[in-house]
C-alpha cells in the first residue's frame, strides 16, 4: 500500500509540474501576443507589410544548453525603403535600409531553427523566422510562412532597387 501511495504522490507531483510548465508557457505566449498587437496598433495605417516574427542574434544562444530556440519575438515591417524590426520587449529594435542590407536564406540548423532568413547590415546580423506552430490562443493570423516572408522581402528589395535606378 505504501508503494502505491508513493507512486500516486510521484504521479501527482509530475502532473502538477507539467501543469505549471504549460501555464507559464501559455502566459508567456499571451504576453508576447498582447505586446505584438500593441505594436501593430501603434504603426501608421499606411503600412501594409507587417509580420510577427521570432528572431535570434546569437548572443545568449551560443550556449550548449539553451532554454529556447529563439531569442525573442517582434514585428518586422516595411516603411518606404527601410525594413524596421521592433522587439516586443524593446531590447533589440533595429532599422535595416534596403540600400545597404543583405537578405539571405539560411537552410542549415542554427540553434534549432531549420528554416530562417538572415538580414545583415553594417551594424547587425539577425536571423528571423515565422512561427506557425502557435497554439489556439494566437489571434494574429496575418503571418506568412518563413519562406513566403523571405521571398516577399527579396521582391520588395528588388522593386525598390529598380525604382531607384529609374530615378
Coordinates of C-alpha atoms in Angstrom, one line a residue:
X1 CA 0.0 0.0 0.0
X2 CA 2.9 2.4 0.8
X3 CA 4.3 1.7 -2.7
X4 CA 1.0 2.6 -4.3
X5 CA 0.8 5.9 -2.3
X6 CA 4.4 6.7 -3.2
X7 CA 3.7 6.1 -6.9
X8 CA 0.5 8.2 -6.7
X9 CA 2.3 11.0 -5.0
X10 CA 5.0 11.0 -7.7
X11 CA 2.4 11.0 -10.4
X12 CA 0.5 13.9 -8.8
X13 CA 3.8 15.9 -8.4
X14 CA 4.6 15.2 -12.1
X15 CA 1.2 16.3 -13.3
X16 CA 1.5 19.4 -11.1
X17 CA 4.9 20.2 -12.6
X18 CA 3.7 19.7 -16.1
X19 CA 0.6 21.9 -15.4
X20 CA 2.8 24.7 -14.0
X21 CA 5.1 24.5 -17.1
X22 CA 2.2 24.8 -19.5
X23 CA 0.7 27.7 -17.6
X24 CA 4.0 29.6 -17.8
X25 CA 4.3 28.8 -21.5
X26 CA 0.7 30.0 -22.1
X27 CA 1.2 33.1 -20.1
X28 CA 4.4 33.9 -21.9
X29 CA 2.7 33.5 -25.3
X30 CA -0.2 35.7 -24.2
X31 CA 2.2 38.5 -23.2
X32 CA 4.1 38.3 -26.5
X33 CA 0.8 38.3 -28.4
X34 CA -0.5 41.3 -26.5
X35 CA 2.8 43.2 -27.0
X36 CA 2.8 42.4 -30.7
X37 CA -0.8 43.6 -31.0
X38 CA 0.1 46.9 -29.3
X39 CA 2.9 47.4 -31.7
X40 CA 0.6 46.6 -34.6
X41 CA -1.9 49.2 -33.4
X42 CA 0.8 51.9 -33.0
X43 CA 2.0 51.6 -36.6
X44 CA 0.7 54.1 -39.1
X45 CA -2.3 52.8 -41.1
X46 CA -0.4 53.2 -44.3
X47 CA 1.9 50.3 -43.5
X48 CA 0.6 47.2 -45.2
X49 CA 3.7 44.9 -44.9
X50 CA 4.0 43.8 -41.3
X51 CA 4.7 40.4 -39.8
X52 CA 5.1 38.8 -36.4
X53 CA 8.5 37.1 -36.3
X54 CA 10.8 35.4 -34.0
X55 CA 14.5 36.5 -34.0
X56 CA 17.8 35.2 -33.0
X57 CA 21.0 37.2 -32.8
X58 CA 23.1 34.5 -31.3
X59 CA 24.5 36.3 -28.2
X60 CA 22.9 34.1 -25.5
X61 CA 22.0 31.3 -27.9
X62 CA 25.6 30.1 -28.4
X63 CA 25.5 28.1 -25.2
X64 CA 25.4 24.3 -25.1
X65 CA 22.1 24.2 -23.2
X66 CA 19.5 26.6 -24.5
X67 CA 16.2 27.3 -22.9
X68 CA 14.6 28.4 -26.3
X69 CA 15.5 28.2 -29.9
X70 CA 14.7 31.9 -30.3
X71 CA 15.9 34.9 -28.5
X72 CA 12.6 36.9 -28.7
X73 CA 9.6 38.0 -30.7
X74 CA 8.9 41.1 -32.6
X75 CA 7.3 42.9 -35.5
X76 CA 9.0 43.3 -38.9
X77 CA 7.5 45.9 -41.2
X78 CA 8.4 47.9 -44.3
X79 CA 8.2 51.6 -44.4
X80 CA 9.4 53.4 -47.5
X81 CA 12.9 52.0 -48.3
X82 CA 13.5 50.6 -44.8
X83 CA 12.9 47.4 -43.0
X84 CA 12.1 48.0 -39.4
X85 CA 12.2 45.5 -36.6
X86 CA 10.7 46.2 -33.2
X87 CA 11.2 43.7 -30.4
X88 CA 8.1 43.2 -28.2
X89 CA 10.3 44.0 -25.2
X90 CA 12.1 46.9 -26.9
X91 CA 15.5 45.4 -26.4
X92 CA 16.6 44.8 -30.0
X93 CA 14.9 47.4 -32.1
X94 CA 16.7 48.0 -35.4
X95 CA 16.2 49.5 -38.9
X96 CA 17.7 48.0 -42.0
X97 CA 17.9 50.1 -45.1
X98 CA 17.2 48.3 -48.4
X99 CA 20.3 50.2 -49.8
X100 CA 22.8 48.5 -47.6
X101 CA 21.3 45.3 -46.2
X102 CA 21.6 41.8 -47.4
X103 CA 18.8 39.3 -47.1
X104 CA 19.7 35.6 -47.4
X105 CA 18.2 32.2 -46.7
X106 CA 19.7 30.1 -44.0
X107 CA 18.9 26.4 -44.6
X108 CA 21.2 24.7 -42.1
X109 CA 20.2 24.3 -38.5
X110 CA 21.2 27.2 -36.4
X111 CA 20.3 27.0 -32.7
X112 CA 17.5 24.5 -33.6
X113 CA 15.9 26.7 -36.3
X114 CA 15.7 24.9 -39.6
X115 CA 14.1 27.5 -41.8
X116 CA 15.2 31.1 -41.3
X117 CA 16.5 34.1 -43.2
X118 CA 19.2 36.4 -42.2
X119 CA 19.2 40.2 -42.6
X120 CA 22.7 41.7 -42.3
X121 CA 23.8 45.3 -42.5
X122 CA 27.0 47.1 -41.3
X123 CA 25.7 47.2 -37.7
X124 CA 23.8 44.0 -37.0
X125 CA 23.1 40.5 -38.2
X126 CA 19.8 38.9 -37.3
X127 CA 18.0 35.6 -38.0
X128 CA 14.3 35.7 -38.5
X129 CA 11.6 33.1 -38.8
X130 CA 7.9 32.8 -38.6
X131 CA 6.4 30.5 -36.0
X132 CA 3.4 28.8 -37.4
X133 CA 3.1 26.3 -34.6
X134 CA 1.4 28.5 -32.1
X135 CA -1.5 27.2 -30.0
X136 CA -5.2 28.0 -30.3
X137 CA -4.8 31.3 -28.4
X138 CA -2.9 33.1 -31.2
X139 CA -5.1 35.9 -32.5
X140 CA -2.6 37.3 -35.1
X141 CA -3.4 35.4 -38.3
X142 CA -1.6 37.8 -40.7
X143 CA 1.6 35.8 -40.9
X144 CA 3.0 34.2 -43.9
X145 CA 5.4 31.2 -43.7
X146 CA 9.1 31.9 -43.3
X147 CA 9.9 31.2 -46.9
X148 CA 7.0 33.3 -48.1
X149 CA 8.1 36.2 -46.0
X150 CA 11.7 35.8 -47.3
X151 CA 10.5 35.8 -50.9
X152 CA 8.3 38.8 -50.3
X153 CA 11.2 40.8 -48.7
X154 CA 13.5 39.9 -51.6
X155 CA 10.8 41.0 -54.1
X156 CA 10.3 44.3 -52.2
X157 CA 14.1 44.9 -52.2
X158 CA 14.2 44.3 -56.0
X159 CA 11.3 46.6 -56.6
X160 CA 13.0 49.3 -54.5
X161 CA 16.3 49.0 -56.4
X162 CA 14.5 49.1 -59.8
X163 CA 12.6 52.2 -58.8
X164 CA 15.9 53.8 -57.5
X165 CA 17.6 53.1 -60.9
X166 CA 14.7 54.8 -62.8
X167 CA 15.2 58.0 -60.7

